Amino acid sequence: MQTLYTTDELAQFCERAKGKPYITVDTEFLRERTYYSKLCLVQLALPGADGEAVLLDPLVDGLSLDPLMELFRDESIVKVFHAARQDLEIFYIDNGVIPTPLFDTQVAAMVCGFGEQVGYETLVKKIAKQQLDKSSRFTDWSRRPLTDAQKTYALADVTHLRDIYEYLSAKLEETGRARWVNEELAVLTAPETYVTKPEDAWKRVKTRSASPRFLAIVSRLAAFRESYAQERNIPRNRVFKDDALVELASTKPANAQDLGRSRLLLREARKGPIADGILAAVQEGLNMPKDQLPKADDLRDKLQVNPALADLLRVLLKAKTEKSGVASKLIAPASDLDAIAAGMRDVPALSGWRREVFGLDALRLCDGQIALAAKGKNVEVIEL
């Protein structure tokens, strides 16, 4: 099990990778104690059953990832990941690079009939016909030295990935669905996917009230928390949790004494820079001009959904899923079906490859141009 510890060793490996059709990649990282993921290990493998597979230790002092970033920019080599989002976030945040061209075997598997959010272990079993030892899955990857069990586990994440990629890639070419996967990967390769703007952080906070003034305070508290966590690289929940944020927006503390009466605020947040930030954020929310107050995105909650039509769309989706083999949630989540049944047309299920698989017939069903009929265990589309 070869481990690369120097920039020269990494550069030599990357040189050997040039000219190869693809390279498989995985990472191990920690995020429990930080805002940004801490990269602890990179696994890389070249094509072929006996192709070179190595571990790269990014925690070694003086090691530069520049040769790997250069390889990631080489558009003649496909970079193969499984469930790539967190891996790509690390490379983009740390190095400003998103590997291209990209192939995500989890996305491809959903398009090829392996179900929703299919795990790597399942694909190894079904495609590579191998079993994975997952005993090292939740170990501390920042500790050194790594054990042989950890190294074996880590390498398995890129060696079996070669068989999975070659199988899925061939399947996509055979079915003509490679374009579908590329459409999905456009989001993963967009830099904005990995940028968290403090001013937008409030949209992730679940609240019961839609009062614009209440939401203004929520927005300023969430923005302060996000900025504070980013600057110090600590988890946002270490600043204060969502339930404390909502409580603060409701009680509107004006001074340290008010903060001391909070039931949900951590002790560390009742004094010092966090307390100062909270009080300032609450005042900013209270003073926000009326024309700048945020509004809840509750449009879909107020949709006049035709329940019978929504049920028919679900039946149509099930029929299309069975026929195409594509995971139903990838084609159209329940919220999209309800939106279509309420008359909305600007939904993902009606555009791109989804329009071919489901969207066109969904619109025809809404317009009364087709009907659905049961034939044995199957549902068929009937032209009217």
CSV table of C-alpha atoms in Angstrom, one decimal:
chain,number,residue,atom,x,y,z
A,1,MET,CA,0.0,0.0,0.0
A,2,GLN,CA,1.9,3.0,-1.3
A,3,THR,CA,1.6,6.3,0.4
A,4,LEU,CA,2.8,9.6,-1.1
A,5,TYR,CA,4.5,11.9,1.4
A,6,THR,CA,6.3,14.4,-0.7
A,7,THR,CA,5.5,16.8,-3.5
A,8,ASP,CA,8.0,15.1,-5.8
A,9,GLU,CA,6.3,11.7,-5.2
A,10,LEU,CA,2.9,13.2,-6.0
A,11,ALA,CA,4.3,14.9,-9.1
A,12,GLN,CA,5.7,11.6,-10.4
A,13,PHE,CA,2.4,9.9,-9.8
A,14,CYS,CA,0.5,12.6,-11.7
A,15,GLU,CA,2.9,12.4,-14.5
A,16,ARG,CA,2.2,8.6,-14.8
A,17,ALA,CA,-1.6,9.5,-14.8
A,18,LYS,CA,-1.2,11.7,-17.9
A,19,GLY,CA,-2.6,10.0,-21.0
A,20,LYS,CA,-4.9,7.8,-19.0
A,21,PRO,CA,-8.6,8.0,-19.8
A,22,TYR,CA,-9.6,8.4,-16.2
A,23,ILE,CA,-8.5,8.5,-12.6
A,24,THR,CA,-10.6,7.5,-9.6
A,25,VAL,CA,-10.6,9.8,-6.5
A,26,ASP,CA,-11.8,9.7,-3.0
A,27,THR,CA,-11.0,11.6,0.3
A,28,GLU,CA,-11.2,11.1,4.0
A,29,PHE,CA,-11.8,14.2,6.1
A,30,LEU,CA,-13.1,15.5,9.4
A,31,ARG,CA,-15.7,18.1,10.0
A,32,GLU,CA,-17.1,17.6,13.5
A,33,ARG,CA,-14.9,20.3,15.1
A,34,THR,CA,-14.6,22.8,12.2
A,35,TYR,CA,-16.7,24.8,9.8
A,36,TYR,CA,-14.7,23.8,6.8
A,37,SER,CA,-13.8,20.1,6.2
A,38,LYS,CA,-10.2,19.2,7.2
A,39,LEU,CA,-8.7,17.1,4.4
A,40,CYS,CA,-6.9,14.1,6.0
A,41,LEU,CA,-6.3,11.7,3.1
A,42,VAL,CA,-6.6,11.4,-0.7
A,43,GLN,CA,-7.0,8.1,-2.5
A,44,LEU,CA,-6.1,7.9,-6.2
A,45,ALA,CA,-6.2,4.9,-8.6
A,46,LEU,CA,-5.3,4.6,-12.3
A,47,PRO,CA,-7.3,2.3,-14.7
A,48,GLY,CA,-6.9,-1.4,-15.0
A,49,ALA,CA,-7.2,-4.3,-12.5
A,50,ASP,CA,-3.5,-3.9,-11.8
A,51,GLY,CA,-3.5,-0.2,-12.2
A,52,GLU,CA,-1.5,1.8,-9.6
A,53,ALA,CA,-3.5,2.9,-6.5
A,54,VAL,CA,-2.0,5.2,-3.9
A,55,LEU,CA,-2.7,7.1,-0.8
A,56,LEU,CA,-1.7,10.7,-0.5
A,57,ASP,CA,-1.1,12.2,3.0
A,58,PRO,CA,-2.0,15.9,2.8
A,59,LEU,CA,-1.1,16.4,6.5
A,60,VAL,CA,2.6,16.1,5.9
A,61,ASP,CA,4.5,19.4,6.4
A,62,GLY,CA,5.7,20.9,3.2
A,63,LEU,CA,3.7,18.7,0.8
A,64,SER,CA,2.0,20.8,-1.9
A,65,LEU,CA,-1.2,19.6,-3.7
A,66,ASP,CA,-0.3,21.7,-6.8
A,67,PRO,CA,0.6,18.6,-9.0
A,68,LEU,CA,-2.8,17.1,-8.2
A,69,MET,CA,-4.6,20.4,-8.9
A,70,GLU,CA,-2.9,20.5,-12.3
A,71,LEU,CA,-4.1,16.9,-12.9
A,72,PHE,CA,-7.6,18.0,-11.9
A,73,ARG,CA,-7.5,20.7,-14.5
A,74,ASP,CA,-6.5,18.4,-17.3
A,75,GLU,CA,-9.6,18.0,-19.3
A,76,SER,CA,-8.4,14.9,-21.2
A,77,ILE,CA,-8.7,12.8,-18.0
A,78,VAL,CA,-12.1,12.0,-16.5
A,79,LYS,CA,-12.1,12.4,-12.7
A,80,VAL,CA,-14.3,9.7,-11.1
A,81,PHE,CA,-15.9,10.1,-7.7
A,82,HIS,CA,-18.7,8.5,-5.8
A,83,ALA,CA,-21.1,11.1,-4.1
A,84,ALA,CA,-18.6,13.8,-5.0
A,85,ARG,CA,-20.2,16.9,-3.4
A,86,GLN,CA,-18.2,17.0,-0.2
A,87,ASP,CA,-15.0,16.0,-1.9
A,88,LEU,CA,-15.4,18.8,-4.5
A,89,GLU,CA,-16.2,21.3,-1.8
A,90,ILE,CA,-12.9,20.6,0.0
A,91,PHE,CA,-10.8,20.9,-3.2
A,92,TYR,CA,-12.6,24.1,-4.2
A,93,ILE,CA,-12.5,25.8,-0.8
A,94,ASP,CA,-8.8,24.8,-0.1
A,95,ASN,CA,-7.4,25.2,-3.7
A,96,GLY,CA,-10.0,27.0,-5.8
A,97,VAL,CA,-10.2,24.0,-8.2
A,98,ILE,CA,-13.1,21.8,-9.2
A,99,PRO,CA,-11.9,18.6,-11.0
A,100,THR,CA,-13.2,18.5,-14.6
A,101,PRO,CA,-14.4,16.6,-16.5
A,102,LEU,CA,-16.3,14.9,-13.6
A,103,PHE,CA,-18.1,11.6,-13.3
A,104,ASP,CA,-20.1,10.9,-10.2
A,105,THR,CA,-21.0,7.2,-9.9
A,106,GLN,CA,-23.9,7.9,-7.5
A,107,VAL,CA,-25.6,10.1,-10.0
A,108,ALA,CA,-24.9,7.7,-12.8
A,109,ALA,CA,-26.3,4.8,-10.8
A,110,MET,CA,-29.6,6.6,-10.2
A,111,VAL,CA,-29.9,7.2,-13.9
A,112,CYS,CA,-29.0,3.5,-14.6
A,113,GLY,CA,-31.7,2.0,-12.4
A,114,PHE,CA,-29.9,1.4,-9.1
A,115,GLY,CA,-32.3,3.3,-7.0
A,116,GLU,CA,-32.2,6.5,-5.0
A,117,GLN,CA,-29.0,7.8,-3.3
A,118,VAL,CA,-27.4,4.4,-3.9
A,119,GLY,CA,-24.4,3.7,-1.6
A,120,TYR,CA,-20.9,2.8,-2.7
A,121,GLU,CA,-21.1,-0.5,-0.8
A,122,THR,CA,-24.2,-1.5,-2.8
A,123,LEU,CA,-22.5,-0.8,-6.1
A,124,VAL,CA,-19.4,-2.7,-5.1
A,125,LYS,CA,-21.6,-5.7,-4.3
A,126,LYS,CA,-23.8,-5.5,-7.4
A,127,ILE,CA,-21.2,-4.5,-10.0
A,128,ALA,CA,-17.7,-5.5,-8.7
A,129,LYS,CA,-19.1,-8.6,-6.9
A,130,GLN,CA,-17.0,-7.8,-3.9
A,131,GLN,CA,-17.6,-7.2,-0.2
A,132,LEU,CA,-16.3,-4.1,1.7
A,133,ASP,CA,-14.9,-4.1,5.2
A,134,LYS,CA,-16.5,-1.0,6.7
A,135,SER,CA,-14.9,-1.3,10.2
A,136,SER,CA,-12.7,1.7,9.6
A,137,ARG,CA,-15.5,3.9,8.3
A,138,PHE,CA,-15.8,6.2,11.4
A,139,THR,CA,-12.2,6.3,12.6
A,140,ASP,CA,-10.2,9.5,13.2
A,141,TRP,CA,-8.5,10.1,9.9
A,142,SER,CA,-6.4,12.9,11.3
A,143,ARG,CA,-4.4,10.6,13.6
A,144,ARG,CA,-1.1,9.3,12.5
A,145,PRO,CA,0.2,6.7,11.8
A,146,LEU,CA,-2.7,5.2,9.9
A,147,THR,CA,-3.3,1.5,10.5
A,148,ASP,CA,-3.2,-1.1,7.8
A,149,ALA,CA,-6.9,-1.6,8.3
A,150,GLN,CA,-7.5,2.1,7.6
A,151,LYS,CA,-5.3,2.1,4.5
A,152,THR,CA,-7.0,-1.1,3.1
A,153,TYR,CA,-10.4,0.5,3.7
A,154,ALA,CA,-9.4,3.8,2.1
A,155,LEU,CA,-7.9,2.1,-1.0
A,156,ALA,CA,-11.0,0.0,-1.6
A,157,ASP,CA,-12.9,3.3,-2.1
A,158,VAL,CA,-11.0,3.9,-5.4
A,159,THR,CA,-9.9,0.4,-6.6
A,160,HIS,CA,-13.5,-1.0,-6.9
A,161,LEU,CA,-14.6,2.4,-8.2
A,162,ARG,CA,-12.8,1.6,-11.5
A,163,ASP,CA,-15.1,-1.4,-12.2
A,164,ILE,CA,-18.1,0.7,-11.2
A,165,TYR,CA,-17.2,3.6,-13.5
A,166,GLU,CA,-16.5,1.4,-16.5
A,167,TYR,CA,-19.7,-0.5,-16.1
A,168,LEU,CA,-21.9,2.6,-15.6
A,169,SER,CA,-20.1,4.6,-18.4
A,170,ALA,CA,-20.8,1.7,-20.8
A,171,LYS,CA,-24.4,1.5,-19.7
A,172,LEU,CA,-24.9,5.2,-20.2
A,173,GLU,CA,-23.5,5.1,-23.7
A,174,GLU,CA,-25.6,2.0,-24.5
A,175,THR,CA,-28.8,3.8,-23.3
A,176,GLY,CA,-27.9,7.2,-24.7
A,177,ARG,CA,-28.2,8.7,-21.2
A,178,ALA,CA,-24.8,10.2,-20.8
A,179,ARG,CA,-26.2,13.6,-21.5
A,180,TRP,CA,-28.6,13.2,-18.6
A,181,VAL,CA,-25.8,12.6,-16.1
A,182,ASN,CA,-23.9,15.6,-17.5
A,183,GLU,CA,-26.9,17.8,-16.9
A,184,GLU,CA,-27.0,16.7,-13.3
A,185,LEU,CA,-23.2,17.2,-12.8
A,186,ALA,CA,-23.5,20.8,-14.0
A,187,VAL,CA,-24.6,21.8,-10.5
A,188,LEU,CA,-21.7,19.9,-8.9
A,189,THR,CA,-19.1,21.6,-11.1
A,190,ALA,CA,-20.5,25.1,-10.5
A,191,PRO,CA,-18.4,27.1,-8.0
A,192,GLU,CA,-21.4,28.8,-6.5
A,193,THR,CA,-22.5,25.4,-5.2
A,194,TYR,CA,-19.8,25.6,-2.6
A,195,VAL,CA,-20.0,29.2,-1.5
A,196,THR,CA,-22.1,29.9,1.6
A,197,LYS,CA,-23.1,33.5,1.7
A,198,PRO,CA,-23.9,34.7,5.3
A,199,GLU,CA,-26.7,36.9,4.0
A,200,ASP,CA,-28.5,33.8,2.7
A,201,ALA,CA,-28.0,31.6,5.8
A,202,TRP,CA,-31.4,32.5,7.3
A,203,LYS,CA,-33.1,30.6,4.5
A,204,ARG,CA,-32.0,27.3,6.0
A,205,VAL,CA,-33.5,28.1,9.4
A,206,LYS,CA,-36.9,26.5,10.0
A,207,THR,CA,-39.3,28.9,11.6
A,208,ARG,CA,-43.1,28.9,12.3
A,209,SER,CA,-43.6,32.6,11.9
A,210,ALA,CA,-43.5,34.4,8.6
A,211,SER,CA,-43.6,37.9,10.1
A,212,PRO,CA,-41.3,40.0,8.0
A,213,ARG,CA,-39.9,41.8,11.1
A,214,PHE,CA,-39.3,38.4,12.8
A,215,LEU,CA,-37.6,37.1,9.7
A,216,ALA,CA,-35.4,40.2,9.6
A,217,ILE,CA,-34.1,39.5,13.0
A,218,VAL,CA,-33.6,35.8,12.0
A,219,SER,CA,-31.7,36.9,8.9
A,220,ARG,CA,-29.3,39.1,10.8
A,221,LEU,CA,-28.7,36.5,13.6
A,222,ALA,CA,-28.0,33.8,11.0
A,223,ALA,CA,-25.7,36.1,9.0
A,224,PHE,CA,-23.7,37.0,12.2
A,225,ARG,CA,-23.5,33.3,13.2
A,226,GLU,CA,-22.3,32.2,9.7
A,227,SER,CA,-19.7,34.9,9.5
A,228,TYR,CA,-18.4,34.2,13.0
A,229,ALA,CA,-18.2,30.5,12.3
A,230,GLN,CA,-16.4,31.0,9.0
A,231,GLU,CA,-13.9,33.4,10.3
A,232,ARG,CA,-12.9,31.1,13.2
A,233,ASN,CA,-13.5,27.8,11.3
A,234,ILE,CA,-15.8,26.4,13.9
A,235,PRO,CA,-19.2,24.6,13.4
A,236,ARG,CA,-22.1,27.1,13.3
A,237,ASN,CA,-23.8,25.1,16.1
A,238,ARG,CA,-20.9,25.9,18.4
A,239,VAL,CA,-21.9,29.6,18.1
A,240,PHE,CA,-25.5,28.9,18.8
A,241,LYS,CA,-28.0,26.4,17.5
A,242,ASP,CA,-31.1,27.0,15.4
A,243,ASP,CA,-33.5,26.6,18.3
A,244,ALA,CA,-31.6,29.3,20.2
A,245,LEU,CA,-31.6,31.5,17.1
A,246,VAL,CA,-35.4,31.3,16.8
A,247,GLU,CA,-35.8,32.0,20.5
A,248,LEU,CA,-33.5,35.1,20.3
A,249,ALA,CA,-35.6,36.4,17.3
A,250,SER,CA,-38.7,36.0,19.4
A,251,THR,CA,-37.5,37.5,22.7
A,252,LYS,CA,-35.4,40.3,21.0
A,253,PRO,CA,-32.8,40.7,23.8
A,254,ALA,CA,-31.6,44.2,24.3
A,255,ASN,CA,-28.8,43.7,26.8
A,256,ALA,CA,-26.7,41.1,28.6
A,257,GLN,CA,-29.3,40.6,31.3
A,258,ASP,CA,-31.9,39.6,28.6
A,259,LEU,CA,-29.4,37.2,27.1
A,260,GLY,CA,-28.9,35.6,30.6
A,261,ARG,CA,-32.6,34.7,30.6
A,262,SER,CA,-32.3,32.6,27.4
A,263,ARG,CA,-33.2,29.0,28.0
A,264,LEU,CA,-31.3,27.7,24.9
A,265,LEU,CA,-28.3,29.9,24.5
A,266,LEU,CA,-24.9,28.3,25.4
A,267,ARG,CA,-23.1,29.7,28.3
A,268,GLU,CA,-20.2,30.8,26.1
A,269,ALA,CA,-22.6,32.8,23.9
A,270,ARG,CA,-23.9,35.0,26.8
A,271,LYS,CA,-20.7,37.1,27.0
A,272,GLY,CA,-17.9,38.3,24.9
A,273,PRO,CA,-17.9,38.7,21.1
A,274,ILE,CA,-20.8,36.3,20.5
A,275,ALA,CA,-23.1,38.2,22.9
A,276,ASP,CA,-22.1,41.5,21.4
A,277,GLY,CA,-22.8,40.1,17.9
A,278,ILE,CA,-26.2,38.8,19.0
A,279,LEU,CA,-27.3,42.1,20.5
A,280,ALA,CA,-26.1,44.0,17.4
A,281,ALA,CA,-27.8,41.5,15.0
A,282,VAL,CA,-31.1,41.9,16.9
A,283,GLN,CA,-30.9,45.7,16.7
A,284,GLU,CA,-30.1,45.5,12.9
A,285,GLY,CA,-33.2,43.3,12.4
A,286,LEU,CA,-35.4,45.7,14.4
A,287,ASN,CA,-34.0,48.7,12.5
A,288,MET,CA,-34.2,47.2,9.1
A,289,PRO,CA,-36.2,49.5,6.7
A,290,LYS,CA,-39.6,48.1,5.7
A,291,ASP,CA,-38.8,47.9,2.1
A,292,GLN,CA,-35.8,45.7,2.8
A,293,LEU,CA,-37.6,43.2,5.1
A,294,PRO,CA,-37.3,39.6,3.9
A,295,LYS,CA,-40.3,37.5,3.0
A,296,ALA,CA,-40.7,33.8,3.6
A,297,ASP,CA,-40.7,31.6,0.5
A,298,ASP,CA,-44.1,30.2,1.2
A,299,LEU,CA,-45.5,30.4,-2.4
A,300,ARG,CA,-45.7,26.6,-2.7
A,301,ASP,CA,-47.4,26.4,0.8
A,302,LYS,CA,-50.2,28.5,-0.6
A,303,LEU,CA,-50.6,26.7,-3.9
A,304,GLN,CA,-54.0,25.5,-4.8
A,305,VAL,CA,-53.1,21.9,-5.5
A,306,ASN,CA,-55.6,19.8,-7.3
A,307,PRO,CA,-55.3,16.6,-5.2
A,308,ALA,CA,-56.8,14.3,-7.8
A,309,LEU,CA,-54.4,15.5,-10.4
A,310,ALA,CA,-51.5,15.2,-8.0
A,311,ASP,CA,-52.4,11.6,-7.4
A,312,LEU,CA,-52.6,10.9,-11.1
A,313,LEU,CA,-49.1,12.5,-11.6
A,314,ARG,CA,-47.8,10.2,-8.9
A,315,VAL,CA,-49.2,7.2,-10.8
A,316,LEU,CA,-47.6,8.5,-14.0
A,317,LEU,CA,-44.3,9.0,-12.3
A,318,LYS,CA,-44.3,5.5,-11.0
A,319,ALA,CA,-45.1,4.2,-14.5
A,320,LYS,CA,-42.3,6.3,-16.0
A,321,THR,CA,-39.9,5.2,-13.2
A,322,GLU,CA,-40.6,1.5,-13.9
A,323,LYS,CA,-40.2,2.0,-17.6
A,324,SER,CA,-37.0,4.0,-17.5
A,325,GLY,CA,-35.4,2.5,-14.4
A,326,VAL,CA,-34.5,6.0,-13.2
A,327,ALA,CA,-35.0,6.8,-9.5
A,328,SER,CA,-38.3,8.6,-9.0
A,329,LYS,CA,-36.9,11.3,-6.7
A,330,LEU,CA,-34.3,12.1,-9.3
A,331,ILE,CA,-37.0,12.7,-11.9
A,332,ALA,CA,-39.5,14.6,-9.7
A,333,PRO,CA,-39.8,15.0,-5.9
A,334,ALA,CA,-43.2,15.2,-4.4
A,335,SER,CA,-43.0,19.0,-4.2
A,336,ASP,CA,-42.6,19.2,-8.0
A,337,LEU,CA,-45.6,17.0,-8.5
A,338,ASP,CA,-47.7,19.3,-6.3
A,339,ALA,CA,-46.5,22.4,-8.0
A,340,ILE,CA,-47.4,21.0,-11.5
A,341,ALA,CA,-50.8,20.0,-10.1
A,342,ALA,CA,-51.3,23.6,-9.0
A,343,GLY,CA,-50.5,25.0,-12.4
A,344,MET,CA,-46.8,25.9,-12.0
A,345,ARG,CA,-44.6,25.2,-15.0
A,346,ASP,CA,-41.2,26.5,-13.8
A,347,VAL,CA,-40.2,23.3,-12.1
A,348,PRO,CA,-37.1,21.1,-12.8
A,349,ALA,CA,-39.3,18.1,-13.6
A,350,LEU,CA,-40.5,19.9,-16.7
A,351,SER,CA,-37.1,20.7,-18.2
A,352,GLY,CA,-34.0,19.1,-19.5
A,353,TRP,CA,-33.8,15.3,-19.7
A,354,ARG,CA,-36.7,15.1,-17.1
A,355,ARG,CA,-39.0,16.6,-19.7
A,356,GLU,CA,-38.3,13.7,-22.1
A,357,VAL,CA,-38.7,11.0,-19.4
A,358,PHE,CA,-41.7,12.5,-17.6
A,359,GLY,CA,-42.4,16.2,-18.1
A,360,LEU,CA,-44.0,16.1,-21.6
A,361,ASP,CA,-46.6,13.4,-20.6
A,362,ALA,CA,-47.2,15.2,-17.2
A,363,LEU,CA,-48.2,18.3,-19.1
A,364,ARG,CA,-50.3,16.2,-21.5
A,365,LEU,CA,-52.0,14.6,-18.5
A,366,CYS,CA,-52.8,18.0,-17.0
A,367,ASP,CA,-54.2,19.2,-20.4
A,368,GLY,CA,-56.5,16.1,-20.7
A,369,GLN,CA,-54.7,14.8,-23.8
A,370,ILE,CA,-53.8,11.4,-22.3
A,371,ALA,CA,-55.3,9.1,-19.7
A,372,LEU,CA,-53.8,6.3,-17.5
A,373,ALA,CA,-55.1,2.7,-17.6
A,374,ALA,CA,-54.1,-0.3,-15.6
A,375,LYS,CA,-53.1,-3.3,-17.6
A,376,GLY,CA,-52.2,-6.2,-15.4
A,377,LYS,CA,-49.5,-5.0,-13.0
A,378,ASN,CA,-48.5,-2.1,-15.3
A,379,VAL,CA,-49.9,1.4,-15.9
A,380,GLU,CA,-50.2,2.5,-19.5
A,381,VAL,CA,-50.6,5.9,-21.2
A,382,ILE,CA,-53.7,6.1,-23.3
A,383,GLU,CA,-54.0,8.7,-26.0
A,384,LEU,CA,-57.3,10.6,-26.0
